Amino acid sequence: MQPTGPVRLPLCTRRQRGEEVGDGVHGAEASIRGGLDFDLSAEHQLIRATVREFAEQRVAPVAADLDREHRFPYELVAQLAELGLMGIPIPEQWEGAGADTLSYAIAVEELSRIDSSVAITLAAHTSLGTMPILMFGTEKQKARWLPDLASGRRLAAFGLTEADAGSDAGATRTRAELRDGRWVVNGSKIFITNAGTDISALVTITARTGDDEVSNIVVPNGTPGYEISPPMDKLGWRASDTRELSFADCAVPEDHLLGPRGEGFHQFLRILDGGRISVAAMGLGLAQGAYDLAAAYAQERVQFGKPIAKFQAIQFKLADMAVEIEAARNLVYKAAWLKDEGREFALEAAMAKLYTGELSHRVVNAALQIHGGYGFMEESPIARLYRDQKILEIGEGTNEIQRMVIARILGL
């Protein structure tokens, strides 16, 4: 059976169903009376089944070719759009699926089990490209850009990182000067996802609009003075689009400013908090995919007259993987649930991102070890997962930055 129609899931939080969300003593009493419920709703089970089926039937057969050829998966993106998955947490009024963050995390997890390039294309488009406009845009800006983005007809990017402004994102040197009703942008960005495809619509960039002022500005593709480099040659995520961007007297209308002037720093911190949930879901999904490959191979590979899965050394590796993956899944889902409940989630998102990044490293390394020499060959899917994993400890804030974020929230 193949996916047949667009997914349009209702939002699944108690708050959005109009129920009272308890906190303090009342919330604790409710938990004691009702207990914790770790079962996914019918809607969440549906999206898991739909995306898993899509990933296994549509993505898996072409993932190795896309990776080897460094080819952007236009056909798969179009199919994801047809299923309604390119705007999962975007309200239906803007042509999104109107689902919650947990649904979105589950979808990213399931795609990452099979291929991280496809997963990051969806995740970067949603969390970094589309969400800033939804969160901070005016009604006019939303009406102009969101329908094409949420439907997946076009892609969006977020330009934050610069050559000298990575972990220290506030050190951006790109400048935007207001001249005669237009923002004139000069500067550059690097390692930007989804900016240079044939269906890329825009990039939202951070720029200095004053000496001590950072703002976010939307720059549509094709704007004179906006140049996009050829695709960058990467260790992993080879089928995703990663570019360097440059702006030379690139002028856009004044109303392309996203949110109040000077609020760019605070805006992108909020954007990154939400984005960490999706990247954490990628780490979770990649770890699950590596475990699946290792467990299957251990059942098939025979040494000393029996499958290597019968040896305690291999059993213990797989058992440790399963324990950590289960812990990671609960951490990722909790961060998504907190966000859906309208509660503070930055701490849990940073924890989830840190933990799944390091977990996926341990799991994929052990999984390749179980494969032995075959795992070192590019013909083995585990080799691609091994290469794709490393960026999960770097992108969306390095492990070191996550620890800084966690320590700050803990008041240390």
mmCIF file of C-alpha atoms in Angstrom:
data_model
loop_
_atom_site.group_PDB
_atom_site.id
_atom_site.type_symbol
_atom_site.label_atom_id
_atom_site.label_comp_id
_atom_site.label_asym_id
_atom_site.label_seq_id
_atom_site.Cartn_x
_atom_site.Cartn_y
_atom_site.Cartn_z
ATOM 1 C CA MET A 1 0.000 0.000 0.000
ATOM 2 C CA GLN A 2 1.344 3.450 -0.882
ATOM 3 C CA PRO A 3 0.490 6.857 0.591
ATOM 4 C CA THR A 4 -2.487 8.147 -1.321
ATOM 5 C CA GLY A 5 -3.520 11.552 -0.031
ATOM 6 C CA PRO A 6 -2.418 14.648 1.819
ATOM 7 C CA VAL A 7 -2.067 14.464 5.576
ATOM 8 C CA ARG A 8 -4.146 17.083 7.356
ATOM 9 C CA LEU A 9 -3.828 16.349 11.037
ATOM 10 C CA PRO A 10 -5.691 18.390 13.662
ATOM 11 C CA LEU A 11 -3.627 19.995 16.380
ATOM 12 C CA CYS A 12 -3.392 17.565 19.235
ATOM 13 C CA THR A 13 -2.767 19.617 22.376
ATOM 14 C CA ARG A 14 -5.157 19.994 25.255
ATOM 15 C CA ARG A 15 -4.791 23.754 25.095
ATOM 16 C CA GLN A 16 -5.844 23.857 21.454
ATOM 17 C CA ARG A 17 -8.800 21.554 22.124
ATOM 18 C CA GLY A 18 -10.077 24.166 24.554
ATOM 19 C CA GLU A 19 -9.363 22.121 27.675
ATOM 20 C CA GLU A 20 -7.864 23.631 30.787
ATOM 21 C CA VAL A 21 -4.130 23.099 31.066
ATOM 22 C CA GLY A 22 -3.261 22.629 34.722
ATOM 23 C CA ASP A 23 -0.116 23.845 36.405
ATOM 24 C CA GLY A 24 1.194 24.006 39.942
ATOM 25 C CA VAL A 25 -0.850 22.025 42.464
ATOM 26 C CA HIS A 26 -3.808 21.539 40.137
ATOM 27 C CA GLY A 27 -1.609 20.098 37.419
ATOM 28 C CA ALA A 28 0.114 17.787 39.887
ATOM 29 C CA GLU A 29 -3.233 16.564 41.242
ATOM 30 C CA ALA A 30 -4.449 15.876 37.718
ATOM 31 C CA SER A 31 -1.320 13.853 36.985
ATOM 32 C CA ILE A 32 -1.737 11.827 40.172
ATOM 33 C CA ARG A 33 -5.355 11.083 39.392
ATOM 34 C CA GLY A 34 -4.898 10.296 35.732
ATOM 35 C CA GLY A 35 -1.307 9.100 35.596
ATOM 36 C CA LEU A 36 1.060 9.645 32.689
ATOM 37 C CA ASP A 37 0.009 8.580 29.209
ATOM 38 C CA PHE A 38 2.833 7.582 26.873
ATOM 39 C CA ASP A 39 0.526 6.335 24.128
ATOM 40 C CA LEU A 40 0.545 8.303 20.898
ATOM 41 C CA SER A 41 -2.820 9.612 19.742
ATOM 42 C CA ALA A 42 -4.467 8.178 16.666
ATOM 43 C CA GLU A 43 -3.316 11.226 14.698
ATOM 44 C CA HIS A 44 0.290 10.754 15.776
ATOM 45 C CA GLN A 45 0.171 7.062 14.930
ATOM 46 C CA LEU A 46 -1.218 7.951 11.510
ATOM 47 C CA ILE A 47 1.563 10.382 10.712
ATOM 48 C CA ARG A 48 4.198 7.894 11.882
ATOM 49 C CA ALA A 49 2.739 5.172 9.678
ATOM 50 C CA THR A 50 2.368 7.514 6.701
ATOM 51 C CA VAL A 51 5.889 8.926 6.865
ATOM 52 C CA ARG A 52 7.481 5.554 7.615
ATOM 53 C CA GLU A 53 5.751 4.052 4.588
ATOM 54 C CA PHE A 54 6.838 6.981 2.433
ATOM 55 C CA ALA A 55 10.434 6.764 3.664
ATOM 56 C CA GLU A 56 10.695 3.033 3.127
ATOM 57 C CA GLN A 57 8.931 2.915 -0.242
ATOM 58 C CA ARG A 58 9.952 6.189 -1.865
ATOM 59 C CA VAL A 59 13.146 7.403 -0.172
ATOM 60 C CA ALA A 60 15.067 4.205 0.584
ATOM 61 C CA PRO A 61 15.287 2.987 -3.038
ATOM 62 C CA VAL A 62 16.940 6.228 -4.240
ATOM 63 C CA ALA A 63 18.817 7.466 -1.155
ATOM 64 C CA ALA A 64 22.174 5.939 -2.117
ATOM 65 C CA ASP A 65 21.988 7.321 -5.677
ATOM 66 C CA LEU A 66 21.060 10.797 -4.464
ATOM 67 C CA ASP A 67 23.956 10.736 -2.009
ATOM 68 C CA ARG A 68 26.497 9.458 -4.522
ATOM 69 C CA GLU A 69 25.434 11.983 -7.164
ATOM 70 C CA HIS A 70 25.059 14.891 -4.709
ATOM 71 C CA ARG A 71 21.628 15.358 -6.272
ATOM 72 C CA PHE A 72 18.850 17.390 -4.664
ATOM 73 C CA PRO A 73 15.680 15.263 -4.232
ATOM 74 C CA TYR A 74 13.183 17.409 -6.152
ATOM 75 C CA GLU A 75 10.831 14.500 -6.817
ATOM 76 C CA LEU A 76 10.731 13.494 -3.154
ATOM 77 C CA VAL A 77 10.117 17.065 -2.016
ATOM 78 C CA ALA A 78 7.206 17.295 -4.454
ATOM 79 C CA GLN A 79 5.780 14.052 -3.066
ATOM 80 C CA LEU A 80 6.216 15.275 0.517
ATOM 81 C CA ALA A 81 4.370 18.429 -0.483
ATOM 82 C CA GLU A 82 1.568 16.378 -2.036
ATOM 83 C CA LEU A 83 1.214 14.516 1.263
ATOM 84 C CA GLY A 84 0.987 17.812 3.144
ATOM 85 C CA LEU A 85 4.246 17.229 5.029
ATOM 86 C CA MET A 86 6.199 20.351 4.078
ATOM 87 C CA GLY A 87 4.198 22.534 6.450
ATOM 88 C CA ILE A 88 3.227 20.150 9.244
ATOM 89 C CA PRO A 89 3.032 22.679 12.137
ATOM 90 C CA ILE A 90 1.762 25.567 10.007
ATOM 91 C CA PRO A 91 -1.950 26.488 10.424
ATOM 92 C CA GLU A 92 -4.336 25.335 7.734
ATOM 93 C CA GLN A 93 -5.295 28.918 6.885
ATOM 94 C CA TRP A 94 -1.803 29.246 5.362
ATOM 95 C CA GLU A 95 -2.063 25.867 3.568
ATOM 96 C CA GLY A 96 -0.174 23.966 6.267
ATOM 97 C CA ALA A 97 -1.265 20.688 7.864
ATOM 98 C CA GLY A 98 -2.295 22.380 11.123
ATOM 99 C CA ALA A 99 -0.637 19.634 13.197
ATOM 100 C CA ASP A 100 1.420 19.985 16.355
ATOM 101 C CA THR A 101 5.123 19.945 17.108
ATOM 102 C CA LEU A 102 5.072 16.312 18.183
ATOM 103 C CA SER A 103 3.636 15.324 14.790
ATOM 104 C CA TYR A 104 6.411 17.300 13.140
ATOM 105 C CA ALA A 105 9.111 15.660 15.291
ATOM 106 C CA ILE A 106 7.758 12.196 14.498
ATOM 107 C CA ALA A 107 7.824 12.934 10.764
ATOM 108 C CA VAL A 108 11.429 14.160 10.908
ATOM 109 C CA GLU A 109 12.398 11.133 13.000
ATOM 110 C CA GLU A 110 10.907 8.697 10.484
ATOM 111 C CA LEU A 111 12.559 10.365 7.487
ATOM 112 C CA SER A 112 15.930 10.385 9.295
ATOM 113 C CA ARG A 113 15.708 6.635 9.876
ATOM 114 C CA ILE A 114 16.194 6.275 6.126
ATOM 115 C CA ASP A 115 17.912 9.432 4.858
ATOM 116 C CA SER A 116 19.107 12.580 6.593
ATOM 117 C CA SER A 117 19.356 14.671 3.424
ATOM 118 C CA VAL A 118 15.616 14.454 2.858
ATOM 119 C CA ALA A 119 14.948 14.993 6.552
ATOM 120 C CA ILE A 120 17.069 18.148 6.813
ATOM 121 C CA THR A 121 15.470 19.552 3.671
ATOM 122 C CA LEU A 122 12.066 19.328 5.346
ATOM 123 C CA ALA A 123 13.323 20.374 8.796
ATOM 124 C CA ALA A 124 15.327 23.402 7.681
ATOM 125 C CA HIS A 125 12.515 24.550 5.416
ATOM 126 C CA THR A 126 9.989 24.298 8.237
ATOM 127 C CA SER A 127 11.844 25.350 11.390
ATOM 128 C CA LEU A 128 14.258 27.868 9.916
ATOM 129 C CA GLY A 129 12.658 28.964 6.660
ATOM 130 C CA THR A 130 8.935 29.095 7.319
ATOM 131 C CA MET A 131 8.517 29.476 11.087
ATOM 132 C CA PRO A 132 10.192 32.935 11.313
ATOM 133 C CA ILE A 133 7.554 34.357 8.975
ATOM 134 C CA LEU A 134 4.756 32.631 10.895
ATOM 135 C CA MET A 135 6.122 33.769 14.261
ATOM 136 C CA PHE A 136 7.178 37.325 13.469
ATOM 137 C CA GLY A 137 5.611 38.329 10.162
ATOM 138 C CA THR A 138 2.780 40.766 9.654
ATOM 139 C CA GLU A 139 -0.505 39.493 8.252
ATOM 140 C CA LYS A 140 0.491 40.920 4.897
ATOM 141 C CA GLN A 141 3.843 39.134 4.970
ATOM 142 C CA LYS A 142 2.195 35.873 5.990
ATOM 143 C CA ALA A 143 -0.362 36.134 3.201
ATOM 144 C CA ARG A 144 2.388 36.877 0.695
ATOM 145 C CA TRP A 145 4.821 34.071 1.546
ATOM 146 C CA LEU A 146 3.307 31.392 3.776
ATOM 147 C CA PRO A 147 0.908 29.661 1.335
ATOM 148 C CA ASP A 148 3.689 28.756 -1.103
ATOM 149 C CA LEU A 149 6.016 27.712 1.721
ATOM 150 C CA ALA A 150 3.581 25.750 3.883
ATOM 151 C CA SER A 151 2.261 23.883 0.855
ATOM 152 C CA GLY A 152 5.781 22.960 -0.246
ATOM 153 C CA ARG A 153 5.472 24.630 -3.622
ATOM 154 C CA ARG A 154 8.510 26.716 -2.686
ATOM 155 C CA LEU A 155 11.337 26.397 -0.156
ATOM 156 C CA ALA A 156 12.696 28.924 2.309
ATOM 157 C CA ALA A 157 16.048 29.359 4.035
ATOM 158 C CA PHE A 158 17.403 31.173 7.078
ATOM 159 C CA GLY A 159 20.739 32.982 6.771
ATOM 160 C CA LEU A 160 22.394 33.299 10.172
ATOM 161 C CA THR A 161 25.894 31.800 10.007
ATOM 162 C CA GLU A 162 28.834 33.775 8.647
ATOM 163 C CA ALA A 163 32.503 32.944 8.265
ATOM 164 C CA ASP A 164 33.267 34.832 11.492
ATOM 165 C CA ALA A 165 29.887 34.411 13.174
ATOM 166 C CA GLY A 166 29.145 30.763 13.876
ATOM 167 C CA SER A 167 28.600 29.877 17.517
ATOM 168 C CA ASP A 168 28.908 33.616 18.190
ATOM 169 C CA ALA A 169 25.938 34.360 15.956
ATOM 170 C CA GLY A 170 25.532 37.845 17.413
ATOM 171 C CA ALA A 171 28.836 38.818 15.785
ATOM 172 C CA THR A 172 27.218 39.084 12.351
ATOM 173 C CA ARG A 173 28.937 41.535 10.018
ATOM 174 C CA THR A 174 26.303 41.636 7.286
ATOM 175 C CA ARG A 175 24.801 45.111 7.273
ATOM 176 C CA ALA A 176 21.517 46.565 6.056
ATOM 177 C CA GLU A 177 21.122 50.305 5.615
ATOM 178 C CA LEU A 178 17.747 51.979 5.097
ATOM 179 C CA ARG A 179 17.940 54.219 2.021
ATOM 180 C CA ASP A 180 14.931 55.819 0.403
ATOM 181 C CA GLY A 181 12.497 53.223 1.674
ATOM 182 C CA ARG A 182 14.668 50.205 0.862
ATOM 183 C CA TRP A 183 17.034 48.030 2.889
ATOM 184 C CA VAL A 184 20.396 47.861 1.123
ATOM 185 C CA VAL A 185 22.218 44.721 2.243
ATOM 186 C CA ASN A 186 25.952 44.035 2.064
ATOM 187 C CA GLY A 187 27.681 40.979 3.473
ATOM 188 C CA SER A 188 27.725 37.194 3.246
ATOM 189 C CA LYS A 189 26.378 34.025 4.837
ATOM 190 C CA ILE A 190 27.736 30.478 4.779
ATOM 191 C CA PHE A 191 26.451 26.900 5.251
ATOM 192 C CA ILE A 192 22.870 27.917 4.388
ATOM 193 C CA THR A 193 20.370 25.115 3.675
ATOM 194 C CA ASN A 194 17.726 25.271 0.905
ATOM 195 C CA ALA A 195 18.779 28.680 -0.458
ATOM 196 C CA GLY A 196 19.862 27.661 -3.948
ATOM 197 C CA THR A 197 17.389 25.119 -5.303
ATOM 198 C CA ASP A 198 15.195 25.709 -8.332
ATOM 199 C CA ILE A 199 12.195 26.068 -5.998
ATOM 200 C CA SER A 200 13.826 28.273 -3.337
ATOM 201 C CA ALA A 201 11.729 31.373 -2.779
ATOM 202 C CA LEU A 202 13.596 33.443 -0.189
ATOM 203 C CA VAL A 203 16.078 33.649 2.612
ATOM 204 C CA THR A 204 15.564 35.489 5.886
ATOM 205 C CA ILE A 205 18.899 36.945 6.962
ATOM 206 C CA THR A 206 20.229 38.528 10.117
ATOM 207 C CA ALA A 207 21.873 41.889 9.480
ATOM 208 C CA ARG A 208 23.137 44.828 11.464
ATOM 209 C CA THR A 209 20.727 47.703 10.979
ATOM 210 C CA GLY A 210 22.621 49.851 13.482
ATOM 211 C CA ASP A 211 25.811 49.767 15.539
ATOM 212 C CA ASP A 212 24.191 47.769 18.361
ATOM 213 C CA GLU A 213 21.197 46.494 16.451
ATOM 214 C CA VAL A 214 20.461 43.228 14.619
ATOM 215 C CA SER A 215 17.313 42.761 12.544
ATOM 216 C CA ASN A 216 15.854 40.042 10.320
ATOM 217 C CA ILE A 217 15.159 40.875 6.683
ATOM 218 C CA VAL A 218 13.510 38.740 3.981
ATOM 219 C CA VAL A 219 15.436 38.641 0.701
ATOM 220 C CA PRO A 220 13.614 36.923 -2.206
ATOM 221 C CA ASN A 221 15.634 34.798 -4.617
ATOM 222 C CA GLY A 222 16.423 36.672 -7.805
ATOM 223 C CA THR A 223 16.863 40.034 -6.084
ATOM 224 C CA PRO A 224 19.675 41.964 -7.848
ATOM 225 C CA GLY A 225 22.841 41.903 -5.786
ATOM 226 C CA TYR A 226 21.969 38.588 -4.128
ATOM 227 C CA GLU A 227 24.382 35.915 -5.358
ATOM 228 C CA ILE A 228 24.330 32.220 -4.492
ATOM 229 C CA SER A 229 27.419 30.010 -4.722
ATOM 230 C CA PRO A 230 27.498 26.559 -6.320
ATOM 231 C CA PRO A 231 26.532 23.742 -3.918
ATOM 232 C CA MET A 232 29.131 23.118 -1.218
ATOM 233 C CA ASP A 233 30.928 19.760 -1.157
ATOM 234 C CA LYS A 234 30.059 18.094 2.149
ATOM 235 C CA LEU A 235 31.050 15.004 4.104
ATOM 236 C CA GLY A 236 27.411 14.108 4.709
ATOM 237 C CA TRP A 237 23.912 15.328 3.842
ATOM 238 C CA ARG A 238 25.163 15.220 0.247
ATOM 239 C CA ALA A 239 21.708 15.354 -1.317
ATOM 240 C CA SER A 240 20.698 18.471 0.607
ATOM 241 C CA ASP A 241 21.297 21.988 -0.681
ATOM 242 C CA THR A 242 24.024 23.950 1.160
ATOM 243 C CA ARG A 243 25.331 27.265 -0.171
ATOM 244 C CA GLU A 244 27.307 30.383 0.529
ATOM 245 C CA LEU A 245 25.350 33.594 -0.023
ATOM 246 C CA SER A 246 26.672 37.062 -0.819
ATOM 247 C CA PHE A 247 24.936 40.437 -0.883
ATOM 248 C CA ALA A 248 26.357 43.438 -2.728
ATOM 249 C CA ASP A 249 24.118 46.521 -2.559
ATOM 250 C CA CYS A 250 21.177 44.126 -2.555
ATOM 251 C CA ALA A 251 18.055 46.282 -2.070
ATOM 252 C CA VAL A 252 14.664 45.046 -0.839
ATOM 253 C CA PRO A 253 11.590 47.090 0.145
ATOM 254 C CA GLU A 254 11.389 48.419 3.693
ATOM 255 C CA ASP A 255 8.406 46.162 4.435
ATOM 256 C CA HIS A 256 10.672 43.102 4.099
ATOM 257 C CA LEU A 257 11.825 43.755 7.659
ATOM 258 C CA LEU A 258 10.589 40.811 9.753
ATOM 259 C CA GLY A 259 9.225 41.979 13.071
ATOM 260 C CA PRO A 260 10.365 45.143 14.876
ATOM 261 C CA ARG A 261 13.686 46.660 13.947
ATOM 262 C CA GLY A 262 16.440 45.608 16.332
ATOM 263 C CA GLU A 263 14.670 42.444 17.520
ATOM 264 C CA GLY A 264 16.588 40.092 15.241
ATOM 265 C CA PHE A 265 18.842 38.632 17.940
ATOM 266 C CA HIS A 266 15.940 37.702 20.194
ATOM 267 C CA GLN A 267 13.974 36.386 17.243
ATOM 268 C CA PHE A 268 16.639 33.986 16.032
ATOM 269 C CA LEU A 269 17.216 32.686 19.554
ATOM 270 C CA ARG A 270 13.539 31.738 19.679
ATOM 271 C CA ILE A 271 13.769 30.226 16.200
ATOM 272 C CA LEU A 272 16.768 28.128 17.232
ATOM 273 C CA ASP A 273 14.976 26.865 20.347
ATOM 274 C CA GLY A 274 12.231 25.385 18.186
ATOM 275 C CA GLY A 275 14.647 24.208 15.534
ATOM 276 C CA ARG A 276 16.586 22.177 18.084
ATOM 277 C CA ILE A 277 13.581 19.900 18.509
ATOM 278 C CA SER A 278 13.649 18.983 14.831
ATOM 279 C CA VAL A 279 17.421 18.427 14.805
ATOM 280 C CA ALA A 280 17.070 16.315 17.956
ATOM 281 C CA ALA A 281 14.441 14.290 16.103
ATOM 282 C CA MET A 282 16.982 13.819 13.320
ATOM 283 C CA GLY A 283 19.529 12.439 15.785
ATOM 284 C CA LEU A 284 16.888 10.133 17.219
ATOM 285 C CA GLY A 285 15.826 8.909 13.790
ATOM 286 C CA LEU A 286 19.375 8.343 12.571
ATOM 287 C CA ALA A 287 20.183 6.366 15.727
ATOM 288 C CA GLN A 288 17.079 4.235 15.213
ATOM 289 C CA GLY A 289 17.995 3.651 11.586
ATOM 290 C CA ALA A 290 21.552 2.633 12.516
ATOM 291 C CA TYR A 291 20.229 0.257 15.166
ATOM 292 C CA ASP A 292 17.800 -1.292 12.683
ATOM 293 C CA LEU A 293 20.604 -1.925 10.194
ATOM 294 C CA ALA A 294 22.924 -3.355 12.839
ATOM 295 C CA ALA A 295 20.281 -5.633 14.350
ATOM 296 C CA ALA A 296 19.306 -6.998 10.938
ATOM 297 C CA TYR A 297 22.927 -7.547 9.905
ATOM 298 C CA ALA A 298 23.753 -9.281 13.197
ATOM 299 C CA GLN A 299 20.969 -11.784 12.528
ATOM 300 C CA GLU A 300 22.270 -12.483 9.016
ATOM 301 C CA ARG A 301 26.050 -12.500 9.504
ATOM 302 C CA VAL A 302 27.294 -15.966 10.459
ATOM 303 C CA GLN A 303 30.662 -16.515 12.124
ATOM 304 C CA PHE A 304 31.897 -19.566 14.010
ATOM 305 C CA GLY A 305 28.813 -21.412 12.884
ATOM 306 C CA LYS A 306 26.093 -19.068 14.178
ATOM 307 C CA PRO A 307 24.698 -15.543 13.650
ATOM 308 C CA ILE A 308 26.833 -12.958 15.413
ATOM 309 C CA ALA A 309 23.650 -11.771 17.195
ATOM 310 C CA LYS A 310 24.057 -14.904 19.340
ATOM 311 C CA PHE A 311 27.340 -13.621 20.780
ATOM 312 C CA GLN A 312 27.069 -11.703 24.022
ATOM 313 C CA ALA A 313 29.465 -8.990 22.830
ATOM 314 C CA ILE A 314 27.073 -8.096 20.004
ATOM 315 C CA GLN A 315 23.960 -8.530 22.129
ATOM 316 C CA PHE A 316 25.271 -6.060 24.688
ATOM 317 C CA LYS A 317 26.047 -3.474 21.999
ATOM 318 C CA LEU A 318 22.524 -3.738 20.625
ATOM 319 C CA ALA A 319 20.979 -3.691 24.102
ATOM 320 C CA ASP A 320 22.866 -0.510 25.005
ATOM 321 C CA MET A 321 21.723 1.110 21.748
ATOM 322 C CA ALA A 322 18.085 0.222 22.431
ATOM 323 C CA VAL A 323 18.220 1.664 25.963
ATOM 324 C CA GLU A 324 19.694 4.973 24.844
ATOM 325 C CA ILE A 325 17.339 5.319 21.892
ATOM 326 C CA GLU A 326 14.335 4.828 24.161
ATOM 327 C CA ALA A 327 15.653 7.466 26.581
ATOM 328 C CA ALA A 328 16.270 9.856 23.700
ATOM 329 C CA ARG A 329 12.784 9.367 22.276
ATOM 330 C CA ASN A 330 11.202 10.339 25.579
ATOM 331 C CA LEU A 331 13.402 13.438 25.828
ATOM 332 C CA VAL A 332 12.614 14.587 22.274
ATOM 333 C CA TYR A 333 8.892 13.952 22.632
ATOM 334 C CA LYS A 334 8.778 15.767 25.969
ATOM 335 C CA ALA A 335 10.398 18.864 24.449
ATOM 336 C CA ALA A 336 7.847 18.797 21.618
ATOM 337 C CA TRP A 337 4.981 18.271 24.082
ATOM 338 C CA LEU A 338 6.083 21.201 26.237
ATOM 339 C CA LYS A 339 6.162 23.452 23.188
ATOM 340 C CA ASP A 340 2.687 22.313 22.178
ATOM 341 C CA GLU A 341 1.416 22.986 25.702
ATOM 342 C CA GLY A 342 2.643 26.578 25.489
ATOM 343 C CA ARG A 343 5.152 25.996 28.278
ATOM 344 C CA GLU A 344 8.861 26.806 28.462
ATOM 345 C CA PHE A 345 10.784 24.258 26.443
ATOM 346 C CA ALA A 346 14.201 25.781 25.723
ATOM 347 C CA LEU A 347 15.970 23.681 28.360
ATOM 348 C CA GLU A 348 14.484 20.399 27.195
ATOM 349 C CA ALA A 349 15.095 21.274 23.528
ATOM 350 C CA ALA A 350 18.772 21.955 24.222
ATOM 351 C CA MET A 351 19.038 18.766 26.271
ATOM 352 C CA ALA A 352 17.374 16.745 23.527
ATOM 353 C CA LYS A 353 19.585 18.214 20.841
ATOM 354 C CA LEU A 354 22.757 17.612 22.857
ATOM 355 C CA TYR A 355 21.817 14.098 23.906
ATOM 356 C CA THR A 356 20.640 12.850 20.520
ATOM 357 C CA GLY A 357 23.662 14.346 18.777
ATOM 358 C CA GLU A 358 26.040 12.428 21.027
ATOM 359 C CA LEU A 359 23.783 9.368 21.178
ATOM 360 C CA SER A 360 23.633 9.101 17.394
ATOM 361 C CA HIS A 361 27.444 9.216 17.324
ATOM 362 C CA ARG A 362 27.706 6.309 19.757
ATOM 363 C CA VAL A 363 25.019 4.264 18.049
ATOM 364 C CA VAL A 364 26.192 4.675 14.461
ATOM 365 C CA ASN A 365 29.781 3.973 15.487
ATOM 366 C CA ALA A 366 28.756 0.738 17.230
ATOM 367 C CA ALA A 367 26.483 -0.170 14.319
ATOM 368 C CA LEU A 368 29.334 0.202 11.838
ATOM 369 C CA GLN A 369 31.553 -1.894 14.116
ATOM 370 C CA ILE A 370 28.956 -4.676 14.012
ATOM 371 C CA HIS A 371 29.017 -4.509 10.209
ATOM 372 C CA GLY A 372 32.794 -4.900 10.255
ATOM 373 C CA GLY A 373 34.558 -4.434 6.924
ATOM 374 C CA TYR A 374 31.270 -4.312 5.038
ATOM 375 C CA GLY A 375 30.298 -1.217 7.009
ATOM 376 C CA PHE A 376 33.415 0.543 5.720
ATOM 377 C CA MET A 377 32.254 0.119 2.146
ATOM 378 C CA GLU A 378 30.130 2.872 0.596
ATOM 379 C CA GLU A 379 27.760 0.259 -0.808
ATOM 380 C CA SER A 380 26.533 -0.312 2.747
ATOM 381 C CA PRO A 381 23.804 2.082 3.978
ATOM 382 C CA ILE A 382 25.508 2.318 7.369
ATOM 383 C CA ALA A 383 28.426 4.151 5.737
ATOM 384 C CA ARG A 384 26.083 6.934 4.621
ATOM 385 C CA LEU A 385 24.523 7.172 8.078
ATOM 386 C CA TYR A 386 28.013 7.310 9.578
ATOM 387 C CA ARG A 387 28.929 10.298 7.392
ATOM 388 C CA ASP A 388 25.589 12.026 7.904
ATOM 389 C CA GLN A 389 25.794 11.794 11.691
ATOM 390 C CA LYS A 390 28.668 14.162 12.457
ATOM 391 C CA ILE A 391 26.859 17.366 11.546
ATOM 392 C CA LEU A 392 24.277 16.602 14.250
ATOM 393 C CA GLU A 393 26.948 17.548 16.803
ATOM 394 C CA ILE A 394 27.653 20.831 15.008
ATOM 395 C CA GLY A 395 24.560 22.241 13.286
ATOM 396 C CA GLU A 396 21.849 24.202 15.108
ATOM 397 C CA GLY A 397 24.374 24.928 17.849
ATOM 398 C CA THR A 398 27.396 22.770 18.660
ATOM 399 C CA ASN A 399 27.486 20.393 21.609
ATOM 400 C CA GLU A 400 29.473 23.023 23.460
ATOM 401 C CA ILE A 401 26.841 25.694 22.812
ATOM 402 C CA GLN A 402 24.084 23.347 23.993
ATOM 403 C CA ARG A 403 25.942 22.879 27.270
ATOM 404 C CA MET A 404 26.258 26.639 27.596
ATOM 405 C CA VAL A 405 22.527 27.064 26.979
ATOM 406 C CA ILE A 406 21.655 24.357 29.493
ATOM 407 C CA ALA A 407 23.981 25.795 32.132
ATOM 408 C CA ARG A 408 22.563 29.292 31.659
ATOM 409 C CA ILE A 409 18.959 28.120 32.036
ATOM 410 C CA LEU A 410 19.966 26.139 35.126
ATOM 411 C CA GLY A 411 21.258 29.385 36.597
ATOM 412 C CA LEU A 412 24.873 28.277 36.732
#
